[in-house]
Amino acid sequence: MRILLVEDEVKLAHAMKRALELQKYAVDVANNGKDGLDFAIGEEFSLIILDVMLPEVDGIEICKRIRAANIHTPVMMLTARGQISDKVTGLDVGADDYMVKPFSFEELFARIRALVRRPAQTNDPVLHIKDLTLDPKTFTVKRNNELIELSSKEFSLLEYLLRNKNTVLTKEQIIAHVWNYDSDVLPSTIEVHVKHLRDKIDVKGENSLVHTIRGRGYTIRE
Ligand code: CA
């Protein structure tokens, strides 16, 4: 899952990025409103975290413009204590949730999980295919009840494939969702990660769960 964080307090942005990366999200940070808006319009994210008070273009305006551009990515607003009217305005312009600073990262993560969860998965956040399960809350992957250790990128890749089970995903889509903008990702990098993922999750002698669709991309299916 890829998150855009628009926050001008550099220290806070840095701490949030690190914390989110430990939760296996790929994070892009914009330190001003203009860059944030460019990112939000030009790239694909699973979630946008928007500070309200920002230089150049404020969070309210960014949210308005994102929605005007027909982008429906969930938006979480960050607002300073006491800026009650900001909250109301944020929700009015299409934000999905807000948090008042200072907030605990635990609560932030819980709210993020709630926002990026798709409606069909509300009752069962554990993703699965055959006897493979992935629990986004505990970061655990099991095959036939045996725990499998995955790197953070392998985990994100598997999660993205599972959330789009039976759908062919192009390498570009995978890069956009699993890696952040700063990382130099070549299509061959995806191939390497898919190979590692297969080595870890597949059962010897059985067909791989991850199918290569020549010239198109990858899909996970039974
Ligand atoms: Ca700010």
PDB file of C-alpha atoms and ligand atoms in Angstrom:
ATOM      1  CA  MET A   1       0.000   0.000   0.000  1.00  0.00           C
ATOM      2  CA  ARG A   2       1.313   3.390  -0.928  1.00  0.00           C
ATOM      3  CA  ILE A   3       0.584   6.456   1.175  1.00  0.00           C
ATOM      4  CA  LEU A   4       1.085  10.126   0.396  1.00  0.00           C
ATOM      5  CA  LEU A   5       1.908  12.227   3.435  1.00  0.00           C
ATOM      6  CA  VAL A   6       1.609  15.995   3.020  1.00  0.00           C
ATOM      7  CA  GLU A   7       3.084  17.607   6.111  1.00  0.00           C
ATOM      8  CA  ASP A   8       5.311  20.691   6.393  1.00  0.00           C
ATOM      9  CA  GLU A   9       6.640  19.963   9.888  1.00  0.00           C
ATOM     10  CA  VAL A  10       9.728  18.133   8.703  1.00  0.00           C
ATOM     11  CA  LYS A  11      10.409  16.346  11.990  1.00  0.00           C
ATOM     12  CA  LEU A  12       6.869  15.065  12.315  1.00  0.00           C
ATOM     13  CA  ALA A  13       6.779  14.062   8.645  1.00  0.00           C
ATOM     14  CA  HIS A  14      10.005  12.130   9.081  1.00  0.00           C
ATOM     15  CA  ALA A  15       8.795  10.332  12.212  1.00  0.00           C
ATOM     16  CA  MET A  16       5.482   9.451  10.576  1.00  0.00           C
ATOM     17  CA  LYS A  17       7.193   8.170   7.441  1.00  0.00           C
ATOM     18  CA  ARG A  18       9.449   5.912   9.477  1.00  0.00           C
ATOM     19  CA  ALA A  19       6.592   4.617  11.606  1.00  0.00           C
ATOM     20  CA  LEU A  20       4.424   3.943   8.561  1.00  0.00           C
ATOM     21  CA  GLU A  21       7.270   2.177   6.789  1.00  0.00           C
ATOM     22  CA  LEU A  22       7.637  -0.112   9.786  1.00  0.00           C
ATOM     23  CA  GLN A  23       3.961  -0.922   9.233  1.00  0.00           C
ATOM     24  CA  LYS A  24       4.946  -1.997   5.704  1.00  0.00           C
ATOM     25  CA  TYR A  25       3.510   0.976   3.840  1.00  0.00           C
ATOM     26  CA  ALA A  26       5.414   2.704   1.045  1.00  0.00           C
ATOM     27  CA  VAL A  27       5.387   6.416   1.882  1.00  0.00           C
ATOM     28  CA  ASP A  28       5.940   9.530  -0.218  1.00  0.00           C
ATOM     29  CA  VAL A  29       6.301  12.802   1.649  1.00  0.00           C
ATOM     30  CA  ALA A  30       5.540  16.288   0.361  1.00  0.00           C
ATOM     31  CA  ASN A  31       6.589  19.178   2.619  1.00  0.00           C
ATOM     32  CA  ASN A  32       4.403  21.807   1.028  1.00  0.00           C
ATOM     33  CA  GLY A  33       0.944  22.030  -0.430  1.00  0.00           C
ATOM     34  CA  LYS A  34       1.974  22.503  -4.035  1.00  0.00           C
ATOM     35  CA  ASP A  35       4.130  19.367  -4.165  1.00  0.00           C
ATOM     36  CA  GLY A  36       1.424  17.509  -2.275  1.00  0.00           C
ATOM     37  CA  LEU A  37      -1.182  18.477  -4.825  1.00  0.00           C
ATOM     38  CA  ASP A  38       1.090  17.507  -7.748  1.00  0.00           C
ATOM     39  CA  PHE A  39       1.731  14.126  -6.158  1.00  0.00           C
ATOM     40  CA  ALA A  40      -1.915  13.526  -5.305  1.00  0.00           C
ATOM     41  CA  ILE A  41      -3.051  14.296  -8.844  1.00  0.00           C
ATOM     42  CA  GLY A  42      -0.160  12.679 -10.694  1.00  0.00           C
ATOM     43  CA  GLU A  43       0.397   9.419  -8.816  1.00  0.00           C
ATOM     44  CA  GLU A  44      -1.695   6.588  -7.480  1.00  0.00           C
ATOM     45  CA  PHE A  45      -2.036   6.156  -3.720  1.00  0.00           C
ATOM     46  CA  SER A  46      -4.098   3.996  -1.404  1.00  0.00           C
ATOM     47  CA  LEU A  47      -4.392   6.820   1.094  1.00  0.00           C
ATOM     48  CA  ILE A  48      -3.526  10.513   1.395  1.00  0.00           C
ATOM     49  CA  ILE A  49      -2.682  12.044   4.766  1.00  0.00           C
ATOM     50  CA  LEU A  50      -3.086  15.798   4.589  1.00  0.00           C
ATOM     51  CA  ASP A  51      -2.053  18.390   7.126  1.00  0.00           C
ATOM     52  CA  VAL A  52      -4.485  21.332   7.103  1.00  0.00           C
ATOM     53  CA  MET A  53      -2.032  24.183   7.680  1.00  0.00           C
ATOM     54  CA  LEU A  54       0.466  24.076   4.812  1.00  0.00           C
ATOM     55  CA  PRO A  55       2.534  26.619   2.919  1.00  0.00           C
ATOM     56  CA  GLU A  56       1.444  27.513  -0.646  1.00  0.00           C
ATOM     57  CA  VAL A  57      -1.756  25.466  -0.862  1.00  0.00           C
ATOM     58  CA  ASP A  58      -3.537  24.430   2.336  1.00  0.00           C
ATOM     59  CA  GLY A  59      -4.931  20.978   3.058  1.00  0.00           C
ATOM     60  CA  ILE A  60      -8.545  22.027   2.614  1.00  0.00           C
ATOM     61  CA  GLU A  61      -7.815  23.393  -0.851  1.00  0.00           C
ATOM     62  CA  ILE A  62      -5.817  20.289  -1.810  1.00  0.00           C
ATOM     63  CA  CYS A  63      -8.673  18.051  -0.743  1.00  0.00           C
ATOM     64  CA  LYS A  64     -11.144  20.137  -2.738  1.00  0.00           C
ATOM     65  CA  ARG A  65      -8.991  19.954  -5.861  1.00  0.00           C
ATOM     66  CA  ILE A  66      -8.348  16.229  -5.515  1.00  0.00           C
ATOM     67  CA  ARG A  67     -12.069  15.549  -5.344  1.00  0.00           C
ATOM     68  CA  ALA A  68     -12.715  17.981  -8.204  1.00  0.00           C
ATOM     69  CA  ALA A  69     -10.241  15.936 -10.246  1.00  0.00           C
ATOM     70  CA  ASN A  70     -12.421  12.897  -9.552  1.00  0.00           C
ATOM     71  CA  ILE A  71      -9.834  11.195  -7.374  1.00  0.00           C
ATOM     72  CA  HIS A  72     -11.572   9.172  -4.687  1.00  0.00           C
ATOM     73  CA  THR A  73      -8.538   8.059  -2.690  1.00  0.00           C
ATOM     74  CA  PRO A  74      -9.344   8.112   1.040  1.00  0.00           C
ATOM     75  CA  VAL A  75      -8.108  11.315   2.701  1.00  0.00           C
ATOM     76  CA  MET A  76      -7.132  11.655   6.345  1.00  0.00           C
ATOM     77  CA  MET A  77      -6.774  15.247   7.562  1.00  0.00           C
ATOM     78  CA  LEU A  78      -4.403  16.294  10.324  1.00  0.00           C
ATOM     79  CA  THR A  79      -5.463  19.329  12.272  1.00  0.00           C
ATOM     80  CA  ALA A  80      -4.009  21.221  15.217  1.00  0.00           C
ATOM     81  CA  ARG A  81      -5.850  21.121  18.507  1.00  0.00           C
ATOM     82  CA  GLY A  82      -8.639  23.661  18.673  1.00  0.00           C
ATOM     83  CA  GLN A  83      -9.069  24.111  14.942  1.00  0.00           C
ATOM     84  CA  ILE A  84     -12.575  22.705  15.145  1.00  0.00           C
ATOM     85  CA  SER A  85     -13.756  24.601  12.101  1.00  0.00           C
ATOM     86  CA  ASP A  86     -10.905  23.038  10.087  1.00  0.00           C
ATOM     87  CA  LYS A  87     -12.242  19.594  10.900  1.00  0.00           C
ATOM     88  CA  VAL A  88     -15.735  20.470   9.820  1.00  0.00           C
ATOM     89  CA  THR A  89     -14.490  22.099   6.637  1.00  0.00           C
ATOM     90  CA  GLY A  90     -12.207  19.129   5.958  1.00  0.00           C
ATOM     91  CA  LEU A  91     -15.070  16.697   6.099  1.00  0.00           C
ATOM     92  CA  ASP A  92     -17.208  19.090   4.055  1.00  0.00           C
ATOM     93  CA  VAL A  93     -14.690  19.133   1.209  1.00  0.00           C
ATOM     94  CA  GLY A  94     -14.472  15.372   1.014  1.00  0.00           C
ATOM     95  CA  ALA A  95     -11.979  14.186   3.630  1.00  0.00           C
ATOM     96  CA  ASP A  96     -12.872  10.769   5.070  1.00  0.00           C
ATOM     97  CA  ASP A  97     -11.447  11.169   8.542  1.00  0.00           C
ATOM     98  CA  TYR A  98      -9.351  13.552  10.611  1.00  0.00           C
ATOM     99  CA  MET A  99      -6.989  13.378  13.535  1.00  0.00           C
ATOM    100  CA  VAL A 100      -6.177  16.114  16.003  1.00  0.00           C
ATOM    101  CA  LYS A 101      -2.494  16.748  16.744  1.00  0.00           C
ATOM    102  CA  PRO A 102      -0.792  15.452  18.786  1.00  0.00           C
ATOM    103  CA  PHE A 103      -2.021  11.936  18.114  1.00  0.00           C
ATOM    104  CA  SER A 104      -0.694   8.504  18.900  1.00  0.00           C
ATOM    105  CA  PHE A 105       0.707   6.465  16.033  1.00  0.00           C
ATOM    106  CA  GLU A 106      -1.276   3.472  17.268  1.00  0.00           C
ATOM    107  CA  GLU A 107      -4.512   5.342  16.717  1.00  0.00           C
ATOM    108  CA  LEU A 108      -3.295   6.624  13.362  1.00  0.00           C
ATOM    109  CA  PHE A 109      -2.547   3.070  12.189  1.00  0.00           C
ATOM    110  CA  ALA A 110      -5.946   1.837  13.332  1.00  0.00           C
ATOM    111  CA  ARG A 111      -7.715   4.645  11.472  1.00  0.00           C
ATOM    112  CA  ILE A 112      -5.599   4.027   8.373  1.00  0.00           C
ATOM    113  CA  ARG A 113      -6.521   0.345   8.400  1.00  0.00           C
ATOM    114  CA  ALA A 114     -10.167   1.311   8.628  1.00  0.00           C
ATOM    115  CA  LEU A 115      -9.862   3.753   5.741  1.00  0.00           C
ATOM    116  CA  VAL A 116      -8.061   1.491   3.297  1.00  0.00           C
ATOM    117  CA  ARG A 117     -10.187  -1.535   4.039  1.00  0.00           C
ATOM    118  CA  ARG A 118     -12.475  -2.251   1.159  1.00  0.00           C
ATOM    119  CA  PRO A 119     -16.207  -2.581   1.867  1.00  0.00           C
ATOM    120  CA  ALA A 120     -16.330  -6.247   0.881  1.00  0.00           C
ATOM    121  CA  GLN A 121     -13.660  -7.064   3.413  1.00  0.00           C
ATOM    122  CA  THR A 122     -15.144  -5.398   6.453  1.00  0.00           C
ATOM    123  CA  ASN A 123     -15.955  -8.682   8.179  1.00  0.00           C
ATOM    124  CA  ASP A 124     -12.812 -10.531   7.316  1.00  0.00           C
ATOM    125  CA  PRO A 125      -9.684  -8.451   7.129  1.00  0.00           C
ATOM    126  CA  VAL A 126      -7.570 -11.581   6.686  1.00  0.00           C
ATOM    127  CA  LEU A 127      -6.859 -12.128   2.998  1.00  0.00           C
ATOM    128  CA  HIS A 128      -6.548 -15.618   1.674  1.00  0.00           C
ATOM    129  CA  ILE A 129      -6.147 -17.877  -1.303  1.00  0.00           C
ATOM    130  CA  LYS A 130      -6.173 -21.662  -1.005  1.00  0.00           C
ATOM    131  CA  ASP A 131      -4.405 -22.433   2.284  1.00  0.00           C
ATOM    132  CA  LEU A 132      -2.418 -19.184   2.235  1.00  0.00           C
ATOM    133  CA  THR A 133      -3.491 -16.390   4.573  1.00  0.00           C
ATOM    134  CA  LEU A 134      -2.262 -12.839   5.051  1.00  0.00           C
ATOM    135  CA  ASP A 135      -3.319 -10.839   8.072  1.00  0.00           C
ATOM    136  CA  PRO A 136      -2.720  -7.110   7.449  1.00  0.00           C
ATOM    137  CA  LYS A 137      -3.169  -6.335  11.140  1.00  0.00           C
ATOM    138  CA  THR A 138      -0.490  -8.641  12.485  1.00  0.00           C
ATOM    139  CA  PHE A 139       1.689  -8.766   9.316  1.00  0.00           C
ATOM    140  CA  THR A 140       1.592 -12.513   9.351  1.00  0.00           C
ATOM    141  CA  VAL A 141       1.518 -14.788   6.360  1.00  0.00           C
ATOM    142  CA  LYS A 142       0.809 -18.481   6.725  1.00  0.00           C
ATOM    143  CA  ARG A 143       0.668 -21.355   4.298  1.00  0.00           C
ATOM    144  CA  ASN A 144      -1.089 -24.441   5.596  1.00  0.00           C
ATOM    145  CA  ASN A 145      -0.865 -22.838   9.064  1.00  0.00           C
ATOM    146  CA  GLU A 146       2.898 -22.494   8.906  1.00  0.00           C
ATOM    147  CA  LEU A 147       4.309 -19.028   9.403  1.00  0.00           C
ATOM    148  CA  ILE A 148       6.230 -17.593   6.437  1.00  0.00           C
ATOM    149  CA  GLU A 149       8.785 -14.797   6.889  1.00  0.00           C
ATOM    150  CA  LEU A 150       8.509 -12.156   4.182  1.00  0.00           C
ATOM    151  CA  SER A 151      10.452  -8.945   3.657  1.00  0.00           C
ATOM    152  CA  SER A 152       8.432  -5.764   3.844  1.00  0.00           C
ATOM    153  CA  LYS A 153       8.272  -5.422   0.039  1.00  0.00           C
ATOM    154  CA  GLU A 154       7.344  -9.064  -0.440  1.00  0.00           C
ATOM    155  CA  PHE A 155       4.575  -8.608   2.107  1.00  0.00           C
ATOM    156  CA  SER A 156       3.232  -5.480   0.363  1.00  0.00           C
ATOM    157  CA  LEU A 157       3.441  -7.196  -3.008  1.00  0.00           C
ATOM    158  CA  LEU A 158       1.522 -10.223  -1.757  1.00  0.00           C
ATOM    159  CA  GLU A 159      -1.058  -8.022  -0.068  1.00  0.00           C
ATOM    160  CA  TYR A 160      -1.593  -6.030  -3.269  1.00  0.00           C
ATOM    161  CA  LEU A 161      -1.948  -9.211  -5.325  1.00  0.00           C
ATOM    162  CA  LEU A 162      -4.390 -10.704  -2.814  1.00  0.00           C
ATOM    163  CA  ARG A 163      -6.520  -7.571  -2.656  1.00  0.00           C
ATOM    164  CA  ASN A 164      -6.830  -7.888  -6.427  1.00  0.00           C
ATOM    165  CA  LYS A 165      -7.176 -11.659  -6.635  1.00  0.00           C
ATOM    166  CA  ASN A 166      -7.832 -12.947 -10.190  1.00  0.00           C
ATOM    167  CA  THR A 167      -7.016  -9.532 -11.671  1.00  0.00           C
ATOM    168  CA  VAL A 168      -3.954  -9.077 -13.855  1.00  0.00           C
ATOM    169  CA  LEU A 169      -1.755  -6.307 -12.457  1.00  0.00           C
ATOM    170  CA  THR A 170       0.814  -4.626 -14.665  1.00  0.00           C
ATOM    171  CA  LYS A 171       4.339  -4.015 -13.427  1.00  0.00           C
ATOM    172  CA  GLU A 172       3.583  -0.290 -13.520  1.00  0.00           C
ATOM    173  CA  GLN A 173       0.582  -0.763 -11.226  1.00  0.00           C
ATOM    174  CA  ILE A 174       2.663  -2.879  -8.886  1.00  0.00           C
ATOM    175  CA  ILE A 175       5.431  -0.277  -8.782  1.00  0.00           C
ATOM    176  CA  ALA A 176       2.911   2.496  -8.143  1.00  0.00           C
ATOM    177  CA  HIS A 177       1.305   0.663  -5.227  1.00  0.00           C
ATOM    178  CA  VAL A 178       4.170  -1.097  -3.564  1.00  0.00           C
ATOM    179  CA  TRP A 179       7.111   1.242  -3.993  1.00  0.00           C
ATOM    180  CA  ASN A 180       7.403   4.926  -3.273  1.00  0.00           C
ATOM    181  CA  TYR A 181       8.430   7.615  -5.712  1.00  0.00           C
ATOM    182  CA  ASP A 182      12.021   7.905  -4.511  1.00  0.00           C
ATOM    183  CA  SER A 183      12.881   4.308  -5.094  1.00  0.00           C
ATOM    184  CA  ASP A 184      14.352   3.534  -8.492  1.00  0.00           C
ATOM    185  CA  VAL A 185      12.344   0.519  -9.461  1.00  0.00           C
ATOM    186  CA  LEU A 186      12.950  -1.271 -12.704  1.00  0.00           C
ATOM    187  CA  PRO A 187      10.572  -3.883 -14.069  1.00  0.00           C
ATOM    188  CA  SER A 188      13.340  -6.417 -13.424  1.00  0.00           C
ATOM    189  CA  THR A 189      13.179  -5.532  -9.716  1.00  0.00           C
ATOM    190  CA  ILE A 190       9.553  -6.685  -9.719  1.00  0.00           C
ATOM    191  CA  GLU A 191      10.610  -9.956 -11.335  1.00  0.00           C
ATOM    192  CA  VAL A 192      13.172 -10.527  -8.597  1.00  0.00           C
ATOM    193  CA  HIS A 193      10.631  -9.819  -5.848  1.00  0.00           C
ATOM    194  CA  VAL A 194       8.052 -12.079  -7.468  1.00  0.00           C
ATOM    195  CA  LYS A 195      10.627 -14.839  -7.658  1.00  0.00           C
ATOM    196  CA  HIS A 196      11.503 -14.457  -3.975  1.00  0.00           C
ATOM    197  CA  LEU A 197       7.843 -14.364  -3.057  1.00  0.00           C
ATOM    198  CA  ARG A 198       7.176 -17.548  -5.006  1.00  0.00           C
ATOM    199  CA  ASP A 199      10.155 -19.284  -3.400  1.00  0.00           C
ATOM    200  CA  LYS A 200       8.663 -18.502  -0.006  1.00  0.00           C
ATOM    201  CA  ILE A 201       4.938 -19.071  -0.450  1.00  0.00           C
ATOM    202  CA  ASP A 202       4.702 -21.861  -3.002  1.00  0.00           C
ATOM    203  CA  VAL A 203       4.519 -25.529  -2.139  1.00  0.00           C
ATOM    204  CA  LYS A 204       7.074 -27.745  -3.851  1.00  0.00           C
ATOM    205  CA  GLY A 205       5.618 -29.728  -6.717  1.00  0.00           C
ATOM    206  CA  GLU A 206       2.527 -27.517  -6.985  1.00  0.00           C
ATOM    207  CA  ASN A 207       1.827 -24.748  -9.493  1.00  0.00           C
ATOM    208  CA  SER A 208       2.746 -21.280  -8.251  1.00  0.00           C
ATOM    209  CA  LEU A 209      -0.087 -19.156  -6.866  1.00  0.00           C
ATOM    210  CA  VAL A 210       1.433 -16.149  -8.618  1.00  0.00           C
ATOM    211  CA  HIS A 211       0.953 -16.427 -12.361  1.00  0.00           C
ATOM    212  CA  THR A 212       2.991 -14.543 -14.928  1.00  0.00           C
ATOM    213  CA  ILE A 213       0.799 -13.256 -17.733  1.00  0.00           C
ATOM    214  CA  ARG A 214       3.272 -12.751 -20.518  1.00  0.00           C
ATOM    215  CA  GLY A 215       3.422  -9.189 -21.780  1.00  0.00           C
ATOM    216  CA  ARG A 216       0.802  -8.036 -19.255  1.00  0.00           C
ATOM    217  CA  GLY A 217       1.891  -8.611 -15.690  1.00  0.00           C
ATOM    218  CA  TYR A 218       1.020 -10.820 -12.744  1.00  0.00           C
ATOM    219  CA  THR A 219      -2.030 -12.232 -11.050  1.00  0.00           C
ATOM    220  CA  ILE A 220      -2.677 -14.392  -8.036  1.00  0.00           C
ATOM    221  CA  ARG A 221      -5.286 -17.119  -8.462  1.00  0.00           C
ATOM    222  CA  GLU A 222      -5.918 -20.748  -7.641  1.00  0.00           C
TER     223      GLU A 222
HETATM  224 CA    CA B   1       1.374  22.354   9.166  1.00  0.00          CA
END
